Amino acid sequence: MRIRFLSAAAVAVLTSSMAGPVARAQEVVGSATSPDGALSVEVQLGPTGRLGYDIKRKGKDIIAPSRLGFNLANAWKLDGGFSVRDTRVSEHDDTWEQPWGERRHVRNHYRELRVELEQKERDQRALAVVFRVYDDGVGFRYEFPEQPQLRDVEITDELTEFAVAQPATAWWIPAGELPGLEELVRKAPLKEIGTANTPLTMRLEDGTHVAIHEAALVDYASMWVRKVDGQLLRAQLAPSSRGAAVVRHGAFTTPWRTLRIADDAAGLYMSDLELNLNEPNKLGDVSWVKPSKFVGVWWSMHLQQTTWNAGERHGATTKNTRRYIDFAAKNGFRGVLVEGWNQGWESNWGHGGADFSFTRPYPDFDLPALAAYAKKKGVRLIGHHETGANLVAYEGQMDDAYALYAALGVDSVKSGYVHEAGTMLFPGADGKPYYGNYDSQDGVRHFQKAVTEAARHRIAVDTHEPIKDTGLRRTYPNWLSREGARGVEYNAWGNPVNPVDHEAKLVFTRMLSGPMDYTPGVLSLVGAEGKVFNSTQAKQLANFVVIYSPIAMAADIPENYAKYPKAFKFIKDVPTDWDDTRVLNGAVGEYATMARKDRHSDDWYVGAVTDGEARTLPLPLSFLDAGKDYVAEIYRDGDQADYRNEHRFDLVVEKRTVTARDTLQLKLAPGGGQAIRFAPKH
Ligand code: NOJ
């Protein structure tokens, strides 16, 4: 053990939220560095036995000394009075394979620091804190051992703090306001944010990029981060409407609190930190989980041309669905999503969802016949369960609902949880339904149950209005995708449509957490009542590469794809499952370029998006195999292209032969993008 004396500034940060005596002495009780030595973590005990940690990168403070601990409802707080029982440092290095993903192989290389503590004067209650220090970030969690003096744990507050050590700019969305993480991403000085959802992306004064998030959110409340003072952030657990935010019995671990730390925005995206901190696949053989593209009886409803409920303009009729199946079969899409197929859409479902049946189709929708017709054509229906966040109704029918789909060969289901904050209806352990937050501990339990129950039926899930992604797809690879941000549907609805910098923000904020069912590819660039997209047509194509989802919707209606056959070709070609991914450049909210290698061929794909500014970005092709010729099929903004006028449709498609030694210049129009397929020349 080593005694360290902190700078006055560090003491001010550490003690700003401390009750009790302020003293300068901090005892460093453990430390570890990343395998490359750049990141270092220290765990300290303060003068009153209060637990803290800090993080440095290349010797420079990233997180100044910050508090760790808990307030409990049923026992004295786990904060202060700690002494160390044991400290251990170990190293781990292995590489594991993803069944699907942005890259096939993931290296999991870290040093672990484990500090076991006890509160001597509180019945010797024990707690451990475990840090894993990677080259690209840090994860830490608490471990509650089985102990008779604290068998039931009711956590009211997690006291974990993040004292960001340099002035920072943040990109954030407010927590607790709109379920499903659908707020517009805001940019602000970190000291001016409120209570944020994670991932919370920051750029520090020296250019270092940091993203705070969590991994393996299981049977625990979601972590929001609340600005306490200046740049001091504290974990805030999504509240339960029934008492303590988290109630656990016996031994358990908390989710990992994660910080990706990189030189630049691209480095943030390249990290696999949260996936690495999740448990390996628990489902065994998941060859039944099929990354693929789909079309759907969907956009026409958002355009208000058809309706979810039965009636004259019903979208999910047998006839209309057959048309979509034919379209999918002809153009090589595996899936056809059908919404509004089941009874219950007549009621005010966004405020109750009590009338939904998940097994009874509307009379004008012949589910078995359509499932069989699709199969015959090499296509699968994609099921739909809009729940209106009524878990009483949904959980009561869940098993039958999945069983019905499974019997018909429907192997993926899009679920939906449209509701207003605080109004998810839970069954309640005592049988009395109650309203609460979708990201509370009970909400977290539900989303996991929906996925694990689906897995029993060999069904993959694409959750809309979901809990945030914390990397659980590693453990449950049937959790194929989710929404969890403003999707393209906002361009149909307005109020407002998605801003021109939306994708360039999403890539380095929401997309750090995992795949998003963004519903890209609306080539008509127009929503309901003539609302116009802030995008060129080329950007719609680039979004398939830039916004990753293993199950990706070509969202526009068949009539519109018929109008734009040249652009549609890229949508037909682009895969959704990757062998490798590289972020070639990017700045949060400004631009991003990604190269991804197809998992099932030697093709590479590039997508680039920009905000409202025109840009020329050099694209060195060194990611291609040396010594091979490739045909580059380029889909770029034309010279006139501009998202602000009718030239948003100005798309040029051209071919060039290139090699790994070439550098292309990506010319992006205001609000534009570029998509390229590189296929080896035979
Ligand atoms: C909101 C979802 O995001 C959208 O995709 C769906 O069509 C509606 N809810 C109805 O379930």
JSON list of N, CA and C in Angstrom, two decimals, residues 264-266 507-508 582-587 591-595 607-609 617-620 666 668:
[
{"chain": "A", "resi": 264, "resn": "ASP", "atom": "N", "xyz": [-9.59, 9.77, -30.60]},
{"chain": "A", "resi": 264, "resn": "ASP", "atom": "CA", "xyz": [-10.54, 10.49, -31.45]},
{"chain": "A", "resi": 264, "resn": "ASP", "atom": "C", "xyz": [-11.87, 9.74, -31.49]},
{"chain": "A", "resi": 265, "resn": "ALA", "atom": "N", "xyz": [-12.82, 10.35, -32.20]},
{"chain": "A", "resi": 265, "resn": "ALA", "atom": "CA", "xyz": [-14.16, 9.76, -32.27]},
{"chain": "A", "resi": 265, "resn": "ALA", "atom": "C", "xyz": [-14.11, 8.37, -32.90]},
{"chain": "A", "resi": 266, "resn": "ALA", "atom": "N", "xyz": [-13.29, 8.21, -33.95]},
{"chain": "A", "resi": 266, "resn": "ALA", "atom": "CA", "xyz": [-13.19, 6.91, -34.62]},
{"chain": "A", "resi": 266, "resn": "ALA", "atom": "C", "xyz": [-12.77, 5.84, -33.63]},
{"chain": "A", "resi": 507, "resn": "VAL", "atom": "N", "xyz": [-23.64, 7.93, -34.89]},
{"chain": "A", "resi": 507, "resn": "VAL", "atom": "CA", "xyz": [-22.51, 7.01, -35.02]},
{"chain": "A", "resi": 507, "resn": "VAL", "atom": "C", "xyz": [-21.65, 7.02, -33.77]},
{"chain": "A", "resi": 508, "resn": "PHE", "atom": "N", "xyz": [-21.43, 8.21, -33.21]},
{"chain": "A", "resi": 508, "resn": "PHE", "atom": "CA", "xyz": [-20.48, 8.31, -32.10]},
{"chain": "A", "resi": 508, "resn": "PHE", "atom": "C", "xyz": [-21.18, 8.47, -30.74]},
{"chain": "A", "resi": 582, "resn": "ARG", "atom": "N", "xyz": [-13.84, -0.96, -40.07]},
{"chain": "A", "resi": 582, "resn": "ARG", "atom": "CA", "xyz": [-12.85, 0.09, -39.74]},
{"chain": "A", "resi": 582, "resn": "ARG", "atom": "C", "xyz": [-13.52, 1.45, -39.87]},
{"chain": "A", "resi": 583, "resn": "VAL", "atom": "N", "xyz": [-13.31, 2.27, -38.87]},
{"chain": "A", "resi": 583, "resn": "VAL", "atom": "CA", "xyz": [-13.78, 3.66, -38.99]},
{"chain": "A", "resi": 583, "resn": "VAL", "atom": "C", "xyz": [-12.60, 4.44, -39.56]},
{"chain": "A", "resi": 584, "resn": "LEU", "atom": "N", "xyz": [-12.78, 4.98, -40.75]},
{"chain": "A", "resi": 584, "resn": "LEU", "atom": "CA", "xyz": [-11.64, 5.59, -41.44]},
{"chain": "A", "resi": 584, "resn": "LEU", "atom": "C", "xyz": [-11.46, 7.04, -41.05]},
{"chain": "A", "resi": 585, "resn": "ASN", "atom": "N", "xyz": [-12.53, 7.70, -40.72]},
{"chain": "A", "resi": 585, "resn": "ASN", "atom": "CA", "xyz": [-12.43, 9.06, -40.20]},
{"chain": "A", "resi": 585, "resn": "ASN", "atom": "C", "xyz": [-13.75, 9.42, -39.55]},
{"chain": "A", "resi": 586, "resn": "GLY", "atom": "N", "xyz": [-13.78, 10.53, -38.83]},
{"chain": "A", "resi": 586, "resn": "GLY", "atom": "CA", "xyz": [-15.04, 10.96, -38.23]},
{"chain": "A", "resi": 586, "resn": "GLY", "atom": "C", "xyz": [-14.84, 12.02, -37.18]},
{"chain": "A", "resi": 587, "resn": "ALA", "atom": "N", "xyz": [-15.85, 12.85, -37.02]},
{"chain": "A", "resi": 587, "resn": "ALA", "atom": "CA", "xyz": [-15.89, 13.83, -35.94]},
{"chain": "A", "resi": 587, "resn": "ALA", "atom": "C", "xyz": [-17.34, 13.84, -35.46]},
{"chain": "A", "resi": 591, "resn": "TYR", "atom": "N", "xyz": [-19.08, 14.25, -39.44]},
{"chain": "A", "resi": 591, "resn": "TYR", "atom": "CA", "xyz": [-18.95, 13.29, -40.55]},
{"chain": "A", "resi": 591, "resn": "TYR", "atom": "C", "xyz": [-18.42, 11.97, -40.01]},
{"chain": "A", "resi": 592, "resn": "ALA", "atom": "N", "xyz": [-18.57, 10.94, -40.84]},
{"chain": "A", "resi": 592, "resn": "ALA", "atom": "CA", "xyz": [-18.04, 9.63, -40.48]},
{"chain": "A", "resi": 592, "resn": "ALA", "atom": "C", "xyz": [-17.90, 8.80, -41.75]},
{"chain": "A", "resi": 593, "resn": "THR", "atom": "N", "xyz": [-16.81, 8.07, -41.84]},
{"chain": "A", "resi": 593, "resn": "THR", "atom": "CA", "xyz": [-16.61, 7.13, -42.95]},
{"chain": "A", "resi": 593, "resn": "THR", "atom": "C", "xyz": [-16.23, 5.77, -42.39]},
{"chain": "A", "resi": 594, "resn": "MET", "atom": "N", "xyz": [-16.94, 4.74, -42.84]},
{"chain": "A", "resi": 594, "resn": "MET", "atom": "CA", "xyz": [-16.66, 3.37, -42.38]},
{"chain": "A", "resi": 594, "resn": "MET", "atom": "C", "xyz": [-16.38, 2.47, -43.57]},
{"chain": "A", "resi": 595, "resn": "ALA", "atom": "N", "xyz": [-15.44, 1.54, -43.37]},
{"chain": "A", "resi": 595, "resn": "ALA", "atom": "CA", "xyz": [-15.23, 0.46, -44.34]},
{"chain": "A", "resi": 595, "resn": "ALA", "atom": "C", "xyz": [-15.57, -0.84, -43.63]},
{"chain": "A", "resi": 607, "resn": "GLY", "atom": "N", "xyz": [-19.17, 3.44, -46.47]},
{"chain": "A", "resi": 607, "resn": "GLY", "atom": "CA", "xyz": [-20.25, 4.42, -46.35]},
{"chain": "A", "resi": 607, "resn": "GLY", "atom": "C", "xyz": [-19.69, 5.66, -45.69]},
{"chain": "A", "resi": 608, "resn": "ALA", "atom": "N", "xyz": [-20.06, 6.83, -46.21]},
{"chain": "A", "resi": 608, "resn": "ALA", "atom": "CA", "xyz": [-19.63, 8.09, -45.60]},
{"chain": "A", "resi": 608, "resn": "ALA", "atom": "C", "xyz": [-20.83, 9.01, -45.51]},
{"chain": "A", "resi": 609, "resn": "VAL", "atom": "N", "xyz": [-20.95, 9.71, -44.39]},
{"chain": "A", "resi": 609, "resn": "VAL", "atom": "CA", "xyz": [-22.04, 10.69, -44.23]},
{"chain": "A", "resi": 609, "resn": "VAL", "atom": "C", "xyz": [-21.45, 12.00, -43.71]},
{"chain": "A", "resi": 617, "resn": "LEU", "atom": "N", "xyz": [-13.35, 14.14, -48.52]},
{"chain": "A", "resi": 617, "resn": "LEU", "atom": "CA", "xyz": [-12.57, 13.32, -47.58]},
{"chain": "A", "resi": 617, "resn": "LEU", "atom": "C", "xyz": [-11.71, 12.34, -48.37]},
{"chain": "A", "resi": 618, "resn": "PRO", "atom": "N", "xyz": [-10.41, 12.36, -48.15]},
{"chain": "A", "resi": 618, "resn": "PRO", "atom": "CA", "xyz": [-9.57, 11.37, -48.83]},
{"chain": "A", "resi": 618, "resn": "PRO", "atom": "C", "xyz": [-9.87, 9.97, -48.33]},
{"chain": "A", "resi": 619, "resn": "LEU", "atom": "N", "xyz": [-9.92, 9.01, -49.24]},
{"chain": "A", "resi": 619, "resn": "LEU", "atom": "CA", "xyz": [-10.21, 7.62, -48.86]},
{"chain": "A", "resi": 619, "resn": "LEU", "atom": "C", "xyz": [-9.08, 6.71, -49.35]},
{"chain": "A", "resi": 620, "resn": "PRO", "atom": "N", "xyz": [-8.01, 6.55, -48.57]},
{"chain": "A", "resi": 620, "resn": "PRO", "atom": "CA", "xyz": [-6.96, 5.60, -48.98]},
{"chain": "A", "resi": 620, "resn": "PRO", "atom": "C", "xyz": [-7.55, 4.20, -48.93]},
{"chain": "A", "resi": 666, "resn": "LEU", "atom": "N", "xyz": [-13.64, 11.37, -51.53]},
{"chain": "A", "resi": 666, "resn": "LEU", "atom": "CA", "xyz": [-15.10, 11.30, -51.33]},
{"chain": "A", "resi": 666, "resn": "LEU", "atom": "C", "xyz": [-15.64, 12.73, -51.31]},
{"chain": "A", "resi": 668, "resn": "LEU", "atom": "N", "xyz": [-18.64, 14.88, -50.67]},
{"chain": "A", "resi": 668, "resn": "LEU", "atom": "CA", "xyz": [-19.96, 14.80, -50.05]},
{"chain": "A", "resi": 668, "resn": "LEU", "atom": "C", "xyz": [-20.65, 16.15, -50.15]}
]
